[in-house]
Amino acid sequence: MTPEVTRTESEGIDYGWVMQVTFITSIVVGVPAVMLLSTFATLETWPERAQFAAGIGAVIWFIVAVSVYFYARHKQTED
């Protein structure tokens, strides 16, 4: 027996979409940014490299998340 699929019409911002777009955009923007910025830093050990990547990645993730949220909010008010 096939389970019944239901759809909902939610009001407000689609946070699932915001999270998915934030995840993909953070990877697409973050990886090249970390690679580029790491060429200017001396990172001799793996813990230094991991800390550097996490620090840069966190900043990029925050900027992308806030930007995507405000974009979704802006598009919602247009509709």
Tab-separated table of C-alpha atoms in Angstrom:
chain	number	residue	atom	x	y	z
A	1	MET	CA	0.000	0.000	0.000
A	2	THR	CA	1.375	3.388	-1.011
A	3	PRO	CA	1.403	5.979	1.779
A	4	GLU	CA	-0.718	9.046	1.208
A	5	VAL	CA	1.229	12.157	0.276
A	6	THR	CA	-0.128	15.398	1.623
A	7	ARG	CA	0.822	18.897	0.680
A	8	THR	CA	0.594	21.962	2.811
A	9	GLU	CA	0.348	25.587	1.914
A	10	SER	CA	2.527	27.318	4.443
A	11	GLU	CA	2.471	31.002	5.042
A	12	GLY	CA	5.685	32.838	5.563
A	13	ILE	CA	9.229	32.052	4.600
A	14	ASP	CA	10.087	28.566	3.367
A	15	TYR	CA	12.900	27.774	5.798
A	16	GLY	CA	13.622	24.440	4.108
A	17	TRP	CA	14.433	26.281	0.889
A	18	VAL	CA	16.536	28.811	2.813
A	19	MET	CA	18.570	26.022	4.454
A	20	GLN	CA	19.093	24.136	1.184
A	21	VAL	CA	20.179	27.217	-0.758
A	22	THR	CA	22.423	28.313	2.126
A	23	PHE	CA	24.108	24.893	2.201
A	24	ILE	CA	24.782	24.714	-1.538
A	25	THR	CA	25.809	28.363	-1.895
A	26	SER	CA	28.139	28.148	1.112
A	27	ILE	CA	29.947	25.209	-0.470
A	28	VAL	CA	30.096	26.765	-3.935
A	29	VAL	CA	31.409	30.077	-2.586
A	30	GLY	CA	33.281	28.793	0.465
A	31	VAL	CA	35.580	26.195	-1.058
A	32	PRO	CA	37.174	28.529	-3.623
A	33	ALA	CA	37.378	31.319	-1.031
A	34	VAL	CA	39.169	29.100	1.502
A	35	MET	CA	41.529	27.814	-1.188
A	36	LEU	CA	42.336	31.327	-2.371
A	37	LEU	CA	42.802	32.759	1.118
A	38	SER	CA	44.894	29.786	2.265
A	39	THR	CA	47.541	30.630	-0.325
A	40	PHE	CA	48.340	33.773	1.675
A	41	ALA	CA	48.549	32.009	5.061
A	42	THR	CA	51.225	29.788	6.558
A	43	LEU	CA	49.416	26.624	7.634
A	44	GLU	CA	51.954	24.003	8.665
A	45	THR	CA	49.834	21.522	10.642
A	46	TRP	CA	46.469	19.897	10.039
A	47	PRO	CA	44.879	21.529	13.112
A	48	GLU	CA	45.941	24.946	11.784
A	49	ARG	CA	44.449	24.133	8.386
A	50	ALA	CA	41.199	22.872	9.908
A	51	GLN	CA	40.869	25.903	12.169
A	52	PHE	CA	41.544	28.240	9.250
A	53	ALA	CA	38.960	26.521	7.021
A	54	ALA	CA	36.354	26.456	9.796
A	55	GLY	CA	36.893	30.118	10.619
A	56	ILE	CA	36.605	31.307	7.024
A	57	GLY	CA	33.737	28.894	6.374
A	58	ALA	CA	31.781	30.157	9.379
A	59	VAL	CA	31.994	33.750	8.201
A	60	ILE	CA	30.949	32.790	4.668
A	61	TRP	CA	28.091	30.614	5.961
A	62	PHE	CA	26.766	33.442	8.150
A	63	ILE	CA	26.865	35.994	5.329
A	64	VAL	CA	25.200	33.579	2.898
A	65	ALA	CA	22.524	32.528	5.414
A	66	VAL	CA	21.535	36.097	6.230
A	67	SER	CA	21.542	37.068	2.551
A	68	VAL	CA	19.393	34.109	1.499
A	69	TYR	CA	16.954	34.737	4.361
A	70	PHE	CA	16.490	38.381	3.404
A	71	TYR	CA	16.148	37.403	-0.265
A	72	ALA	CA	13.385	34.917	0.628
A	73	ARG	CA	11.688	37.507	2.811
A	74	HIS	CA	11.882	40.083	0.020
A	75	LYS	CA	10.443	37.647	-2.548
A	76	GLN	CA	7.635	36.729	-0.135
A	77	THR	CA	6.559	40.353	0.291
A	78	GLU	CA	6.522	40.810	-3.506
A	79	ASP	CA	3.976	37.997	-3.897
